[in-house]
Amino acid sequence: MGFFTKDIKTMDDLFVHTLRDIYYAENKIAKALPEMIEKASDAKLKQGFKAHLGETENHISRLQEVFRMHGAEIEAIECPAIDGIIEESEEVAGEVDDKAVLDAALIAAAQAVEHYEITRYGSLVAWAKQLGRPDCASVLQKTLDEEKATDKKLTMLAENAVNMRAAV
Amino acid sequence: MGFFTKDIKTMDDLFVHTLRDIYYAENKIAKALPEMIEKASDAKLKQGFKAHLGETENHISRLQEVFRMHGAEIEAIECPAIDGIIEESEEVAGEVDDKAVLDAALIAAAQAVEHYEITRYGSLVAWAKQLGRPDCASVLQKTLDEEKATDKKLTMLAENAVNMRAAV
C-alpha cells in the first residue's frame, strides 16, 4: 500500500490492486480453514470445510492464472478487511464452549468470509469486462460461482441442522 | 469481548453477541458514510449514499427495538471485521486520484460493507427463528431486505455508468 501517494491511477490499476487484495485474502483463508475443520463438530460441516479448503487452493491457482493472463506480477497486498473478519471469527469461536453453538458460530464466520469473497470477485468480474478482458472475467466468474454455492450450502446446513441442535 | 473466558454459552448468547457486533458496525457505517458522500462524483452515486445514510440510521433504531423486544441491554461490541473493511476502503480511496476510478472504488467499498451486513443479518434472522422469536426475525428481515436492495442498486450503478466512464 502506498500511503500518502496516489498509486491507483486507472481502472486497470484498481483491478490489479484488488486482485492482489483477494490473493492475500485467499491465502489467509487457506491458513485459517484447518483450525475451523478441527473445531467443527457436525460431520457435514467438517466435511464442507474440508471441501472448501480444496476449492480455496484452486482459487489461488486461478488468481495466479489471471495475474499471468493480465501480465501483472503475482503479489499479495495486505487486506485489513479479511484480517478483521478472521480475527473476529477467532475471537468469537474462542468464547464458545458448547459444541452445537460453536458450529453455529463457525458457520456464521465462514459466511462472513464467503460474502467478502463474493463482493470482491463480483467487482473484479465487472471490472474485467469493462476493461475488455472477458477472458479474465470468465476465470474469475468460476470462482465467484463457487463462492456463492458454498454460501448457499452453509445456509442450508445452518437452517437444517446445526441451528436446530444449538437452540435446544 | 471476554478474552480467555467462555462468555457465549447458549444460542441466545450468540444471538445477543452478534446483535451487539452489528450494532457497532451500523454506527461505524453511519460515521463513515458522510466522507463517502463527499468523495463521490457521480450524482446518482452521491444521492444513493445519502439515501443509504438515512436507511442506516433507521437500521440502528430497528436494532434498538430488537434489543428491547429481547430484553437485552443495548450495547455495542467492537467488531474488527467492519473496522478492517472500512480501514481498507479508506486506504484504497486515498490512493485514487481520478474521479471516475474513485467512484468505482467507492462502490466496491460500499458493496463490501453491504455484504458484511447481509451475512450478519442473515445469521441473525435464522437464529431468531430457531430461538422461537419470529417477531425479532421479522424486524431484522426488513433491514436484510434493504441491504440486499442497496447492494443490487450499487451493482447496477457500477455496471451501467461508473465503470464505463472509469475504463475510458
XYZ file of C-alpha atoms in Angstrom:
336
model
C 0.000 0.000 0.000
C 1.397 3.385 -0.920
C 0.197 5.614 1.897
C 0.071 9.314 1.053
C 0.700 8.538 -2.600
C -1.820 8.192 -5.395
C -0.762 4.809 -6.706
C -4.074 3.858 -8.314
C -4.386 6.000 -11.401
C -6.503 3.932 -13.760
C -9.243 1.323 -13.717
C -6.562 -1.191 -14.645
C -4.557 -0.224 -11.533
C -7.693 -0.678 -9.399
C -8.275 -4.112 -10.967
C -4.715 -5.290 -10.254
C -4.782 -3.789 -6.739
C -7.984 -5.709 -5.959
C -6.569 -8.928 -7.473
C -3.663 -8.599 -5.019
C -6.062 -7.906 -2.155
C -8.118 -11.050 -2.807
C -4.914 -13.036 -3.433
C -3.818 -12.121 0.113
C -7.318 -12.956 1.397
C -7.469 -16.404 -0.261
C -4.052 -17.312 1.161
C -5.139 -16.156 4.622
C -8.351 -18.217 4.327
C -6.367 -21.314 3.329
C -4.353 -20.863 6.540
C -7.468 -20.315 8.714
C -9.515 -23.264 7.433
C -7.591 -26.128 9.113
C -8.464 -24.678 12.539
C -12.120 -24.372 11.541
C -12.099 -28.000 10.319
C -10.642 -29.042 13.679
C -13.174 -27.046 15.705
C -16.286 -28.166 13.787
C -18.270 -30.998 15.427
C -21.033 -31.616 12.892
C -19.751 -34.194 10.376
C -21.285 -32.453 7.357
C -19.843 -29.096 8.440
C -16.388 -30.613 8.949
C -16.633 -32.222 5.512
C -17.865 -28.944 3.974
C -14.894 -27.015 5.396
C -12.512 -29.694 4.074
C -14.030 -29.451 0.593
C -13.774 -25.657 0.764
C -10.074 -25.847 1.605
C -9.545 -27.755 -1.639
C -11.590 -25.166 -3.527
C -9.629 -22.315 -1.922
C -6.351 -23.809 -3.140
C -7.890 -23.945 -6.608
C -8.981 -20.277 -6.317
C -5.386 -19.323 -5.505
C -4.199 -21.101 -8.684
C -6.890 -19.349 -10.730
C -5.770 -15.956 -9.394
C -2.189 -16.770 -10.417
C -3.565 -17.622 -13.870
C -5.342 -14.241 -14.103
C -2.180 -12.392 -12.997
C -0.296 -14.157 -15.795
C -3.048 -13.534 -18.392
C -3.050 -9.865 -17.457
C 0.742 -9.580 -17.402
C 0.780 -8.377 -13.780
C 3.222 -9.536 -11.134
C 1.800 -12.153 -8.742
C 1.775 -10.291 -5.459
C -0.290 -10.090 -2.273
C -1.318 -6.737 -0.751
C -2.229 -6.724 2.918
C -6.004 -6.745 3.263
C -7.250 -5.322 6.592
C -10.792 -6.449 5.748
C -10.074 -10.195 5.721
C -7.689 -9.775 8.672
C -10.571 -8.213 10.643
C -13.120 -10.827 9.550
C -10.828 -13.715 10.544
C -9.721 -12.031 13.793
C -13.368 -11.608 14.765
C -14.262 -15.202 13.930
C -11.360 -16.477 16.048
C -12.361 -14.231 18.947
C -15.990 -15.374 18.860
C -15.065 -19.048 18.440
C -12.764 -18.708 21.461
C -15.681 -17.595 23.603
C -17.961 -20.539 22.807
C -17.847 -23.778 24.738
C -20.959 -25.700 23.676
C -20.251 -27.725 20.515
C -23.545 -27.034 18.728
C -23.329 -23.278 19.452
C -19.713 -23.328 18.264
C -20.813 -24.956 14.987
C -23.423 -22.195 14.503
C -20.741 -19.548 15.194
C -18.302 -21.247 12.779
C -20.911 -21.262 10.010
C -21.620 -17.546 10.550
C -17.879 -16.834 10.469
C -17.439 -18.831 7.256
C -20.367 -16.999 5.666
C -18.791 -13.624 6.539
C -15.659 -14.813 4.705
C -17.719 -16.056 1.723
C -19.569 -12.744 1.436
C -16.291 -10.840 1.440
C -15.071 -13.011 -1.412
C -18.379 -12.704 -3.292
C -18.242 -8.908 -3.202
C -14.581 -8.722 -4.296
C -14.929 -11.283 -7.115
C -18.156 -9.548 -8.186
C -16.289 -6.242 -8.590
C -13.362 -7.960 -10.335
C -15.636 -9.696 -12.885
C -17.435 -6.415 -13.661
C -14.158 -4.513 -13.999
C -12.518 -7.205 -16.184
C -15.470 -6.963 -18.602
C -15.282 -3.161 -18.679
C -11.559 -3.373 -19.335
C -12.227 -5.553 -22.374
C -10.891 -8.720 -20.734
C -13.745 -11.237 -20.944
C -11.088 -13.994 -20.699
C -10.043 -12.824 -17.208
C -13.711 -12.233 -16.283
C -14.556 -15.809 -17.208
C -11.850 -17.331 -14.946
C -12.884 -15.070 -12.035
C -16.570 -15.884 -12.632
C -15.882 -19.598 -11.998
C -14.587 -18.769 -8.524
C -17.462 -16.329 -7.896
C -19.970 -19.084 -8.726
C -18.217 -21.493 -6.337
C -18.193 -18.940 -3.501
C -21.923 -18.340 -3.967
C -22.586 -22.096 -3.977
C -20.571 -22.519 -0.756
C -22.530 -19.699 0.907
C -25.816 -21.400 -0.040
C -24.612 -24.771 1.286
C -23.653 -23.125 4.593
C -27.107 -21.515 4.856
C -28.748 -24.900 4.287
C -26.505 -26.571 6.874
C -27.284 -23.817 9.375
C -31.022 -23.836 8.825
C -31.498 -27.583 8.582
C -29.309 -28.988 11.271
C -26.805 -27.027 13.244
C -29.010 -24.167 14.488
C -31.740 -26.621 15.402
C -29.429 -28.539 17.725
C -27.805 -25.387 19.090
C -31.158 -23.883 20.105
C -32.228 -26.958 22.096
C -15.203 -9.259 24.439
C -14.225 -11.613 27.191
C -10.836 -12.917 26.120
C -9.822 -16.234 27.649
C -13.321 -16.676 29.047
C -16.194 -18.634 27.573
C -18.833 -15.922 27.617
C -21.034 -17.363 24.876
C -22.734 -20.371 26.403
C -26.018 -20.626 24.510
C -27.522 -19.838 21.121
C -29.226 -16.911 22.818
C -25.841 -15.543 23.936
C -24.535 -15.890 20.371
C -27.603 -14.023 19.060
C -27.163 -11.120 21.516
C -23.388 -11.028 20.896
C -23.965 -10.745 17.145
C -26.680 -8.076 17.637
C -24.069 -6.030 19.528
C -21.488 -6.652 16.807
C -23.783 -5.374 14.031
C -24.933 -2.502 16.279
C -21.286 -1.386 16.470
C -20.944 -1.903 12.691
C -24.056 0.144 11.791
C -22.875 3.027 13.980
C -19.426 2.892 12.382
C -21.003 2.880 8.895
C -23.148 5.920 9.782
C -19.919 7.738 10.689
C -18.099 6.624 7.506
C -20.846 7.496 5.004
C -20.544 11.327 5.088
C -16.960 11.061 3.795
C -18.080 8.680 1.036
C -20.870 11.111 0.067
C -18.297 13.906 -0.117
C -15.836 11.879 -2.195
C -18.393 10.560 -4.737
C -18.525 12.466 -8.043
C -21.340 10.704 -9.887
C -24.624 12.413 -8.949
C -26.601 9.160 -8.685
C -23.896 7.584 -6.516
C -23.781 10.620 -4.222
C -27.577 10.504 -3.957
C -27.502 6.738 -3.315
C -25.009 7.146 -0.453
C -27.185 9.918 1.055
C -30.269 7.701 0.911
C -28.273 4.880 2.499
C -27.216 7.108 5.387
C -30.914 7.660 6.155
C -31.539 3.906 5.934
C -28.560 3.181 8.210
C -29.981 5.477 10.901
C -33.231 3.554 10.590
C -31.344 0.226 10.912
C -29.801 1.495 14.161
C -33.290 2.284 15.524
C -34.516 -1.170 14.485
C -31.622 -2.840 16.314
C -32.507 -0.852 19.461
C -36.072 -2.130 19.011
C -34.841 -5.759 18.798
C -32.665 -5.296 21.916
C -35.754 -4.048 23.786
C -38.008 -6.822 22.431
C -35.442 -9.394 23.505
C -34.839 -7.795 26.908
C -31.105 -7.362 26.260
C -29.097 -4.291 27.123
C -28.409 -2.001 24.137
C -24.670 -2.253 23.778
C -22.009 -2.211 21.052
C -19.193 -4.781 20.944
C -16.084 -3.852 18.986
C -16.213 -5.506 15.586
C -12.762 -5.992 13.977
C -14.419 -7.099 10.722
C -16.158 -3.791 9.955
C -13.123 -1.876 11.268
C -10.977 -3.747 8.728
C -13.454 -3.303 5.858
C -13.714 0.457 6.459
C -9.962 0.872 7.044
C -9.307 -0.849 3.723
C -11.855 1.270 1.853
C -10.300 4.468 3.229
C -6.811 3.284 2.291
C -7.819 2.434 -1.276
C -9.848 5.649 -1.712
C -6.797 7.597 -0.514
C -4.713 6.120 -3.325
C -7.062 7.066 -6.164
C -6.918 10.431 -7.900
C -9.101 10.071 -10.991
C -12.750 10.823 -10.153
C -14.332 8.041 -12.192
C -11.890 5.427 -10.834
C -12.557 6.746 -7.314
C -16.307 6.286 -7.860
C -15.706 2.672 -8.935
C -13.535 2.102 -5.828
C -16.185 3.706 -3.580
C -18.887 1.429 -4.987
C -16.730 -1.651 -4.388
C -16.047 -0.461 -0.817
C -19.754 0.135 -0.188
C -20.578 -3.322 -1.548
C -18.033 -4.914 0.823
C -19.864 -3.168 3.673
C -23.280 -4.291 2.360
C -22.149 -7.895 2.066
C -20.875 -7.854 5.644
C -24.267 -6.619 6.793
C -26.125 -9.137 4.604
C -24.220 -12.049 6.131
C -24.677 -10.866 9.737
C -28.403 -10.055 9.356
C -28.858 -13.372 7.527
C -27.425 -15.265 10.522
C -29.453 -13.158 12.988
C -32.740 -13.814 11.153
C -32.058 -17.577 11.058
C -31.087 -17.652 14.748
C -34.099 -15.549 15.852
C -36.406 -18.048 14.120
C -34.649 -21.010 15.727
C -34.917 -19.312 19.128
C -38.689 -19.048 18.662
C -38.619 -15.274 18.139
C -40.306 -14.704 14.760
C -41.116 -11.151 15.969
C -37.400 -10.286 16.220
C -36.718 -12.154 12.951
C -39.323 -10.072 11.163
C -37.780 -6.719 12.237
C -34.280 -7.920 11.264
C -35.592 -9.254 7.930
C -36.732 -5.731 6.939
C -33.164 -4.478 7.283
C -31.774 -7.550 5.496
C -34.089 -6.855 2.537
C -32.959 -3.213 2.409
C -29.268 -4.171 2.496
C -29.800 -6.618 -0.382
C -31.669 -3.940 -2.370
C -28.839 -1.436 -1.769
C -26.261 -3.967 -2.954
C -28.253 -4.545 -6.167
C -28.571 -0.791 -6.788
C -24.798 -0.424 -6.376
C -24.177 -3.243 -8.871
C -26.469 -1.544 -11.399
C -24.770 1.815 -10.879
C -21.357 0.205 -11.311
C -22.241 -1.789 -14.408
C -24.295 0.879 -16.160
C -22.395 4.048 -15.610
C -19.470 4.421 -13.303
C -17.259 1.576 -14.531
C -17.931 2.568 -18.133
C -16.556 6.053 -17.559
C -13.704 4.835 -15.377
C -12.446 2.429 -18.064
C -12.295 5.123 -20.787
